[in-house]
XYZ file of C-alpha atoms in Angstrom:
540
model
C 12.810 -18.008 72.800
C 12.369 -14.273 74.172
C 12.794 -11.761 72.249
C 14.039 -8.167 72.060
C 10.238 -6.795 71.680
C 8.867 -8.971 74.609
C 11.422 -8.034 76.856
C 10.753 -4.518 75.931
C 7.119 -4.939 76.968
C 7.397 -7.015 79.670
C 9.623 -4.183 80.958
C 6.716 -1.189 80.274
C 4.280 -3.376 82.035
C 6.683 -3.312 85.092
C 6.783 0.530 84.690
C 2.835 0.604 84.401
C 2.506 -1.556 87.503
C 4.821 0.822 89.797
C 3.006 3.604 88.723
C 0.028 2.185 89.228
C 0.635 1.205 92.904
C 2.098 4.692 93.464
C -1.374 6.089 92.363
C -3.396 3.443 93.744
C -5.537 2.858 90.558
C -6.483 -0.286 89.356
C -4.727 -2.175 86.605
C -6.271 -4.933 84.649
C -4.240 -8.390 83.633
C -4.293 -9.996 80.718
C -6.835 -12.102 81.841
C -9.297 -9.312 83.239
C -8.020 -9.603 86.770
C -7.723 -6.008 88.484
C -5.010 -6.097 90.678
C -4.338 -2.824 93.262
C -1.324 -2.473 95.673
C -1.310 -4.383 98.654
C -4.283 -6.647 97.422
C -4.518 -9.902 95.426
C -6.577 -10.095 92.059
C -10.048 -9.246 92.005
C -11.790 -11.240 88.879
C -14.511 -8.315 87.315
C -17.527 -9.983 85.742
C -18.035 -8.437 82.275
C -19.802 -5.224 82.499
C -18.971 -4.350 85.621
C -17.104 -1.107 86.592
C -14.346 -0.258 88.989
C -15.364 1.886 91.815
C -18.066 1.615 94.983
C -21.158 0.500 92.642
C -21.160 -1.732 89.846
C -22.891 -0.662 86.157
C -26.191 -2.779 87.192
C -26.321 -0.390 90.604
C -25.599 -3.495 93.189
C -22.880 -2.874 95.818
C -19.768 -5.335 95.844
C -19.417 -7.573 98.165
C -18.021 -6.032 101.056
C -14.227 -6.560 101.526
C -13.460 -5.196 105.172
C -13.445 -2.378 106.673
C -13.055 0.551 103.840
C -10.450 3.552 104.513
C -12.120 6.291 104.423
C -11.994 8.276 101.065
C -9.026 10.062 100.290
C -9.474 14.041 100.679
C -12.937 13.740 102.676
C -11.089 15.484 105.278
C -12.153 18.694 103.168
C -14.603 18.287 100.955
C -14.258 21.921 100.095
C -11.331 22.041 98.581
C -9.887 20.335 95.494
C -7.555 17.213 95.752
C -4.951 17.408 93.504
C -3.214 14.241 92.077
C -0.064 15.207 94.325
C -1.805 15.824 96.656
C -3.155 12.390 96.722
C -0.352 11.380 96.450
C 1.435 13.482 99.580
C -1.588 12.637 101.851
C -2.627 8.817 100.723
C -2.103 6.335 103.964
C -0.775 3.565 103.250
C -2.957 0.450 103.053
C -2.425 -2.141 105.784
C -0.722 -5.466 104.750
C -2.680 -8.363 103.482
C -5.819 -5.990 102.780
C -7.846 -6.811 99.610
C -9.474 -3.222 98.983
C -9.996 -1.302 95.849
C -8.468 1.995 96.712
C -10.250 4.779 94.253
C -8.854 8.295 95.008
C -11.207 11.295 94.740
C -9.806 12.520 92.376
C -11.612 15.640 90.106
C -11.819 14.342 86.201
C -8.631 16.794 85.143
C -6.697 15.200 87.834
C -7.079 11.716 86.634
C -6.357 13.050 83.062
C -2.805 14.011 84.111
C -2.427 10.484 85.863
C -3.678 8.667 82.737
C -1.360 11.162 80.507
C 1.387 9.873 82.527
C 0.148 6.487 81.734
C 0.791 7.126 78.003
C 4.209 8.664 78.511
C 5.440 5.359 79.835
C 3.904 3.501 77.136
C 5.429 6.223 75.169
C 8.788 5.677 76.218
C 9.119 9.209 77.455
C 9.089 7.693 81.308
C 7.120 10.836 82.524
C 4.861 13.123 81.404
C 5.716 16.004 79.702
C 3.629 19.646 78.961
C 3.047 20.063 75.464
C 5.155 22.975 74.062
C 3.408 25.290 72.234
C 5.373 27.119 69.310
C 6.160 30.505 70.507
C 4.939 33.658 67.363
C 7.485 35.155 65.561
C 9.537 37.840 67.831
C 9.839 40.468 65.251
C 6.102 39.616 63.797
C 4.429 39.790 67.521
C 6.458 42.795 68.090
C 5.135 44.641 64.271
C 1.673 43.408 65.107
C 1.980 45.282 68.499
C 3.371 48.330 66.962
C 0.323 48.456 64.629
C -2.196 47.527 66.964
C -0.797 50.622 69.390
C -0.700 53.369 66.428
C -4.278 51.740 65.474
C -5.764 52.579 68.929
C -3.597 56.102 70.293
C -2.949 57.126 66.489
C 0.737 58.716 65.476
C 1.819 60.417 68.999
C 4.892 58.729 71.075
C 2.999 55.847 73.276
C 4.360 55.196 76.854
C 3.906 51.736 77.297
C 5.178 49.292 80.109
C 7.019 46.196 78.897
C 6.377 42.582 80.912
C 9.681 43.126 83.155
C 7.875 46.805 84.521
C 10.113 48.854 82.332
C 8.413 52.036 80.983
C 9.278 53.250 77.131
C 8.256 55.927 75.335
C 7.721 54.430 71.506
C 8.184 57.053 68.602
C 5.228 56.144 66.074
C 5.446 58.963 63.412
C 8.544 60.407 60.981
C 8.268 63.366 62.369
C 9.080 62.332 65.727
C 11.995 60.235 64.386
C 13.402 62.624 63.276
C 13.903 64.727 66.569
C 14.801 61.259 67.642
C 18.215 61.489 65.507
C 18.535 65.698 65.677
C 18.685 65.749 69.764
C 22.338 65.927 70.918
C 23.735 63.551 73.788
C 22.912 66.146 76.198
C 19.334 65.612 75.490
C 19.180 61.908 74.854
C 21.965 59.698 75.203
C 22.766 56.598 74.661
C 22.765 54.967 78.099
C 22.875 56.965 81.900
C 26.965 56.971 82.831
C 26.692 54.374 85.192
C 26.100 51.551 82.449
C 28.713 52.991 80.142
C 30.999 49.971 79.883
C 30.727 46.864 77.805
C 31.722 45.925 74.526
C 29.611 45.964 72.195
C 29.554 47.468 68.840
C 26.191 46.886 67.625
C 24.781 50.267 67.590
C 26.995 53.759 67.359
C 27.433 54.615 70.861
C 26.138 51.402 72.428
C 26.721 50.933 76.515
C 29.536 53.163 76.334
C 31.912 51.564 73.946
C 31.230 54.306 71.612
C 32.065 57.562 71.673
C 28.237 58.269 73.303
C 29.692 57.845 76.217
C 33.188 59.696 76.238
C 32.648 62.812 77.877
C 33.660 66.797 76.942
C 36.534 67.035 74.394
C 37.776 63.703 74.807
C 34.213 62.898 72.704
C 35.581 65.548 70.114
C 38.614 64.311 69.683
C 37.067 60.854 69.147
C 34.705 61.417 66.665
C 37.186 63.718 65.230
C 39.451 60.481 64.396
C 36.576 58.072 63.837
C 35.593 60.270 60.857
C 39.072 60.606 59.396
C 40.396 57.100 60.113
C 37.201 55.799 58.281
C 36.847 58.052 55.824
C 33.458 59.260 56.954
C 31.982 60.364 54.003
C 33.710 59.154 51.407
C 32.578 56.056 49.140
C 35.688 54.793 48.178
C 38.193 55.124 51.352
C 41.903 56.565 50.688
C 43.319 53.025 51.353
C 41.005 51.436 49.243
C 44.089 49.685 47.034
C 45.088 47.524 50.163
C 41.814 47.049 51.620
C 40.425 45.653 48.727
C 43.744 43.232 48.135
C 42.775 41.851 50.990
C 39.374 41.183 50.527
C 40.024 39.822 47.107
C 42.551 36.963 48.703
C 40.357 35.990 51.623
C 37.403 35.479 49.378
C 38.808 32.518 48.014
C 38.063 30.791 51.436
C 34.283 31.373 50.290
C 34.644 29.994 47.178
C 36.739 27.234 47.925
C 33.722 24.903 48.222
C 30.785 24.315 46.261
C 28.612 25.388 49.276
C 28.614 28.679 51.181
C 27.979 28.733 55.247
C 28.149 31.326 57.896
C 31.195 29.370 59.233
C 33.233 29.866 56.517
C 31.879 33.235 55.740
C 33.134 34.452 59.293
C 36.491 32.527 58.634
C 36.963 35.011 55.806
C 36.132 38.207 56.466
C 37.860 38.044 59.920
C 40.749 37.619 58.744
C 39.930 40.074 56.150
C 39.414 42.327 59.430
C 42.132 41.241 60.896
C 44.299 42.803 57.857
C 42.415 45.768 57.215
C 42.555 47.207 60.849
C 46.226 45.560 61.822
C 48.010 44.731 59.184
C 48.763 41.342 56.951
C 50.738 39.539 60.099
C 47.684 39.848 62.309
C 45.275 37.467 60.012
C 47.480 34.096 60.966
C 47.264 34.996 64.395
C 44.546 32.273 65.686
C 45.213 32.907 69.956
C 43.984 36.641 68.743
C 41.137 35.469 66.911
C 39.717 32.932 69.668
C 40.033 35.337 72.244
C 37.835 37.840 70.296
C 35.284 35.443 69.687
C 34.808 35.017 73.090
C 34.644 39.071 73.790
C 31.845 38.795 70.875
C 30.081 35.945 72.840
C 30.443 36.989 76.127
C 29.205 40.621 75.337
C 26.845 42.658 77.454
C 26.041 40.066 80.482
C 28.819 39.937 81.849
C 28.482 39.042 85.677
C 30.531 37.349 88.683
C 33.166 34.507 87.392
C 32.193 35.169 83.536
C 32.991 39.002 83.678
C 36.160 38.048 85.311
C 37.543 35.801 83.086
C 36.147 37.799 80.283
C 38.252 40.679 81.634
C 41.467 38.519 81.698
C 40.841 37.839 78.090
C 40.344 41.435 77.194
C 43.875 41.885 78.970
C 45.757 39.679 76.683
C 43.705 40.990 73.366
C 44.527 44.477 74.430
C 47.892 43.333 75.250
C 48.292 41.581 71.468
C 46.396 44.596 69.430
C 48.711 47.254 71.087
C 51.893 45.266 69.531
C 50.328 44.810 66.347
C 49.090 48.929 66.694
C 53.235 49.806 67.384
C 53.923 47.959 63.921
C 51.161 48.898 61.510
C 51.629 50.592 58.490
C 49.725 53.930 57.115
C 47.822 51.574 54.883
C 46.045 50.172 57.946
C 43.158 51.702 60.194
C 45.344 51.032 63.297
C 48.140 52.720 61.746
C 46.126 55.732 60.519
C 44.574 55.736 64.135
C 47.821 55.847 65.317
C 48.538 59.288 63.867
C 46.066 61.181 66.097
C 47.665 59.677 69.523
C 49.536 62.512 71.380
C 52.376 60.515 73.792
C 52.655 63.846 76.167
C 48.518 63.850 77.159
C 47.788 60.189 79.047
C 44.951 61.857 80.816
C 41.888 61.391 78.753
C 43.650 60.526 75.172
C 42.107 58.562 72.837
C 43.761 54.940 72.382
C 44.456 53.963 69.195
C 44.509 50.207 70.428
C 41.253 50.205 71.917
C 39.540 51.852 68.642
C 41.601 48.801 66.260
C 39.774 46.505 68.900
C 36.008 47.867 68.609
C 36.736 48.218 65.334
C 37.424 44.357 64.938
C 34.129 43.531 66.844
C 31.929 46.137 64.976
C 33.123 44.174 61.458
C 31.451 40.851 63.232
C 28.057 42.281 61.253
C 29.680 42.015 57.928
C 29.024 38.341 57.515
C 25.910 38.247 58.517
C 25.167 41.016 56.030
C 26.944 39.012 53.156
C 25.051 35.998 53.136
C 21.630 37.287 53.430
C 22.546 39.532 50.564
C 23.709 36.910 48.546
C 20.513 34.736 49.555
C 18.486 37.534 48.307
C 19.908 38.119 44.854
C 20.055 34.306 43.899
C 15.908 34.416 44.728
C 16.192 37.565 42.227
C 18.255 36.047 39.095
C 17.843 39.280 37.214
C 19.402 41.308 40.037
C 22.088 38.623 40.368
C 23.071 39.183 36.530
C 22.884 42.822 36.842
C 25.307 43.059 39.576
C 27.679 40.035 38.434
C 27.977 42.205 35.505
C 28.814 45.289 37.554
C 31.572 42.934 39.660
C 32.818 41.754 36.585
C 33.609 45.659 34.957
C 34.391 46.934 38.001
C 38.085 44.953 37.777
C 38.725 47.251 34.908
C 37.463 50.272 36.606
C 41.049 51.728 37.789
C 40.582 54.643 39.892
C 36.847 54.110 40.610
C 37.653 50.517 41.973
C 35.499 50.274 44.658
C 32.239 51.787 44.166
C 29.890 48.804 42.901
C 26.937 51.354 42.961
C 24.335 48.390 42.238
C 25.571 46.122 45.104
C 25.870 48.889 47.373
C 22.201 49.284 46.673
C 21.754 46.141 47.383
C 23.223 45.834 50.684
C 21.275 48.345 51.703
C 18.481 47.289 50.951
C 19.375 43.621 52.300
C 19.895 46.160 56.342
C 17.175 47.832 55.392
C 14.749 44.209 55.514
C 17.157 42.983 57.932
C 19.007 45.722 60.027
C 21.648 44.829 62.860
C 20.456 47.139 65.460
C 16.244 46.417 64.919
C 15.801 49.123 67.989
C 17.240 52.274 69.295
C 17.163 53.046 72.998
C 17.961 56.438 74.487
C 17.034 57.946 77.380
C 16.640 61.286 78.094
C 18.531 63.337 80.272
C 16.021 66.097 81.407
C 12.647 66.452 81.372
C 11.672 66.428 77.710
C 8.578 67.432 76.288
C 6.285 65.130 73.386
C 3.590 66.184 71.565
C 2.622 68.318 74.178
C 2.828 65.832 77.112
C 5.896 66.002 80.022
C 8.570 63.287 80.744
C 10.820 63.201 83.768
C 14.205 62.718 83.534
C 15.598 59.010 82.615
C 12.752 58.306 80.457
C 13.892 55.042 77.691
C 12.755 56.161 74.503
C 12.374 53.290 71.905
C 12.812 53.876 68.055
C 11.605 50.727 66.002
C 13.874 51.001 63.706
C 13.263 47.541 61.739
C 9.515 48.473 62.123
C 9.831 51.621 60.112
C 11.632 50.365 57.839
C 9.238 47.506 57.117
C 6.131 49.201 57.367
C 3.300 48.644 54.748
C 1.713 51.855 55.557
C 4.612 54.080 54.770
C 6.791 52.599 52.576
C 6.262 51.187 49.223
C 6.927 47.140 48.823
C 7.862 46.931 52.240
C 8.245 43.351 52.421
C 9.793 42.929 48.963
C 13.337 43.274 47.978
C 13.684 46.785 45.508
C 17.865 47.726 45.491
C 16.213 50.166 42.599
C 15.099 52.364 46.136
C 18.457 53.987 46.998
C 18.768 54.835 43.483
C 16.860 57.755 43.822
C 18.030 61.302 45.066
C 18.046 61.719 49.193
C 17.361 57.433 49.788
C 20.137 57.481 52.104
C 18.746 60.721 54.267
C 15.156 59.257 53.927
C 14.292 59.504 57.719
C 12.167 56.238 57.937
C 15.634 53.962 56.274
C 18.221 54.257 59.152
C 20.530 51.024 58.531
C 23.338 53.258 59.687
C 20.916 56.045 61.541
C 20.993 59.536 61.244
C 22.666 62.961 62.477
C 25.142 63.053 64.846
C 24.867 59.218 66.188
C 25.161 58.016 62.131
C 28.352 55.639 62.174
C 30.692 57.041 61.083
C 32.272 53.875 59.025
C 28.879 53.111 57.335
C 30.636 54.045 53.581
C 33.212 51.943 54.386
C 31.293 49.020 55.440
C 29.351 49.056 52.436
C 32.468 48.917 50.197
C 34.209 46.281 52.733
C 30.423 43.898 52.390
C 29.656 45.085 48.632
C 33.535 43.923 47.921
C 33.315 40.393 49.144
C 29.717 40.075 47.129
C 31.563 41.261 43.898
C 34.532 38.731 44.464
C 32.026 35.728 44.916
C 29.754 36.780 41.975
C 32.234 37.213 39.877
C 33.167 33.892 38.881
C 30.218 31.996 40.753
C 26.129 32.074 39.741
C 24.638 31.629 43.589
C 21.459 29.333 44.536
C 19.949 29.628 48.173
C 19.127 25.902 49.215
C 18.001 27.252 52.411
C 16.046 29.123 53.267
C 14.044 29.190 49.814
C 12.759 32.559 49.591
C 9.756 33.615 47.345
C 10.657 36.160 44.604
C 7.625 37.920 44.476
C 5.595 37.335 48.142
C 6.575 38.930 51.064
C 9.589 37.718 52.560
C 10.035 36.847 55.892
C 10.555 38.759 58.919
C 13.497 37.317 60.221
C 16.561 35.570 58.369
C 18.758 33.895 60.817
C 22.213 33.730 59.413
C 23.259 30.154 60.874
C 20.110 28.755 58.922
C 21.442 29.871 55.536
C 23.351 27.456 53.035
C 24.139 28.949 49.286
C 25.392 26.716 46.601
C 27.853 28.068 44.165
C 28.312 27.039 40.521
C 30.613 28.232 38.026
C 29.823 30.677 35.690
């Protein structure tokens, strides 16, 4: 009877024998016959070795006229296997000849790899992939290796695409980096300010880098009073917090703790914050906001257009939600700075409640890496459980969390959103001493600076105790939120919106990081994908 592993070989034999006839290389029977396309077996005595001599030196016996040798039309040049295989006549019917093709030793290597990827299963052969080096490690390495060799002045160097950047190596350049005003360096030319992306203050024109003459006043103007620029604990901090506390039970409501569910959450958290309660069962709103977020910044042809009919009906669905909100929300305190007699260049209040939804997309990323970090650091856990757990009775002070802040900060600070800062300049600018035309890019590592061994103490290793101290947060080389006039102007709110939803889940919950397992005491790693992390929670 035949079975299942017979008919499986019987059917890779088959696929050896047509790739052997495509090739023209010999294949040997079971029973030591050689059989070649076109040809009947050939029974080899023992010893004796495929090719125009046998092993003792004694020609074969002669089988008719030979083809000539395939590629001896150019001896000069190398025969490749397809190549052989382009150029190889056929072999008239009926003819008995070993066909050999002159092949170099590296070409018959790829044929016989092929070989093995049939046996193999894979059907053809394959490169080997190497692993690709860390992204963020290659680029540190780099860094160091350039500041090693030209020392601490601004290096131009040209990327693989052909793009020219000026990187800023020392403090001192950084910051001039975060003192020039927009006139100087800005945050992309004119021509690319659209988009909509929120990942950086000012980022290809969604932010008020790009808003031009008062119109940029008046924005930043309301950006700093709707968010309470400033200010640790914001003037709606009552409502805001409400509705952080009820949408953290969707993190807690399992034993485990996912980016899925952390998103879940805190967008509708958003959702509440910026529009009001109504808005966070409004699904068709969410969806078409995730696909803004995933369709951001290459946007081209079909995709922009659709993306732009979705950004019509978001618009559409924020400005209804904007005509309804309350004082208590951002869209309703937004709302009060709208003048309904000046269209031409006003500032809508619908279109800051949408960037403002897609800037909060960071906040659960931030989260669960700092989360991850303080269950490898029990002690730290503890100590700011304990802060969560007073801070319920803290009445007006509700909303500080001084120790969690601390440690959300330091959680951007090993792992910032925006790792680089691109400007370019708008003149000719002058660096240590040495010109630049006009349009020059001018590249701040920002993650680089913050992580780097030779200016900051325990780089690699996660201190909260850091921003403790007096001036951390204008410490020119930690920019999780930058510096000067581009610093974003909701970074204290952020930090009370992320440091909230860490309080609510520590509260009742001790948390465990199943994966990634980080190492309390080495180094930790460079990067710390979100979608890779997976917390358990236990009661307390």
């Amino acid at each position: 009877m035949r079975t299942v592993q017979g008919a499986a070989l019987d059917g890779i034999k088959a696929r050896v024998r047509a790739l052997a006839e495509r090739t023209g290389l010999p294949v040997r029977s079971a029973r030591g016959e050689t059989r070649t396309h076109g040809g009947p077996a050939v029974r080899r005595r023992p010893g004796e070795r495929v090719g125009p001599t046998s092993r003792a030196g004694t020609p074969p016996a002669d089988p008719g006229p030979a083809a000539p040798p395939l590629g001896a039309q150019a001896p000069a040049l190398r025969t490749t296997v397809k190549a052989v295989l382009r150029k190889a006549p056929a072999a008239p019917a009926g003819r008995a000849a070993l066909l050999v093709p002159a092949v170099s030793p590296a070409a018959a290597t790829t044929v016989f790899a092929a070989l093995g990827a049939l046996l193999s299963g894979t059907g053809r052969p394959r490169p080997r992939r190497r692993r690709r080096p860390d992204g963020a490690r290659a680029s540190a390495a780099a860094l160091r290796a350039l500041r090693a060799r030209h020392g601490d002045a601004p290096a131009l160097v040209r990327t693989r695409s052909g793009k020219t950047l000026l990187v800023l190596l020392d403090p001192r350049d950084l910051r001039r980096f975060y003192a020039e005003p927009v006139s100087v360096l800005a945050a992309d030319p004119p021509q690319k300010c659209r988009g909509l992306s929120t990942h950086e203050p000012d980022p290809d024109g969604d932010g008020a880098g790009c808003v031009r003459g008062e119109q940029r006043a008046e924005r930043r103007r309301m950006h700093e009073d709707v968010l309470a620029a400033g200010l640790p604990v914001h003037p709606a901090a009552g409502p805001i917090l409400r509705a952080v506390a009820e949408e953290a039970r969707h993190l807690t409501a399992a034993g485990t703790l996912e980016l899925a569910r952390a998103r879940h959450a805190v967008n509708r958290a958003a959702r509440r914050i910026v529009l009001g309660d109504p808005a966070a069962e409004d699904d068709e709103l969410a969806g078409w906001l995730t696909q803004l977020r995933a369709e951001d910044k290459r946007l081209r042809g079909g995709p922009r257009r659709a993306a732009r009919s979705v950004h019509d009906k978001a618009r559409a669905r924020i400005g209804e939600y904007v005509r309804h909100a309350g004082d208590d929300t951002l869209a309703g305190r937004a709302a009060r700075h709208a003048d309904p007699t000046d269209r031409e260049g006003a500032v809508d209040p619908g279109d800051e409640a949408r960037l403002w939804l897609l800037a909060m997309d960071a906040v659960p990323d931030t989260v669960l890496r700092t989360l991850l970090l303080l269950g490898a650091h029990p002690c730290e856990q503890d100590a700011a459980a304990a802060e969560a757990a007073a801070e319920v009775a803290a009445g007006p002070a509700r909303g500080e969390l001084p120790r969690l802040r601390a440690c959300v900060r330091e959680s951007l600070r090993l792992y910032p959103v925006v790792p680089d800062l691109i400007r370019v300049t708008r003149g000719e600018t002058e660096w240590r001493g040495v010109r630049h035309p006009a349009g020059t890019s001018v590249l701040l590592p920002a993650a680089f600076h913050q992580r780097d061994p030779e200016r900051v103490p325990a780089a690699h290793v996660f201190v909260p105790g850091r921003w403790k101290n007096p001036g951390a947060d204008q410490d020119i080389r930690m920019a999780p939120f930058s510096h000067g006039g581009g610093r974003c102007p909701g970074d204290q709110l952020g930090l009370m919106i992320t440091a909230a939803f860490c309080a609510e889940v520590l509260r009742g919950h001790r948390v465990t990081g199943v994966r990634p397992v980080l190492d309390p005491v080495g180094p930790l790693p460079v990067t710390l994908d979100p979608h890779g992390i997976r917390l358990v929670l236990t009661r307390r």
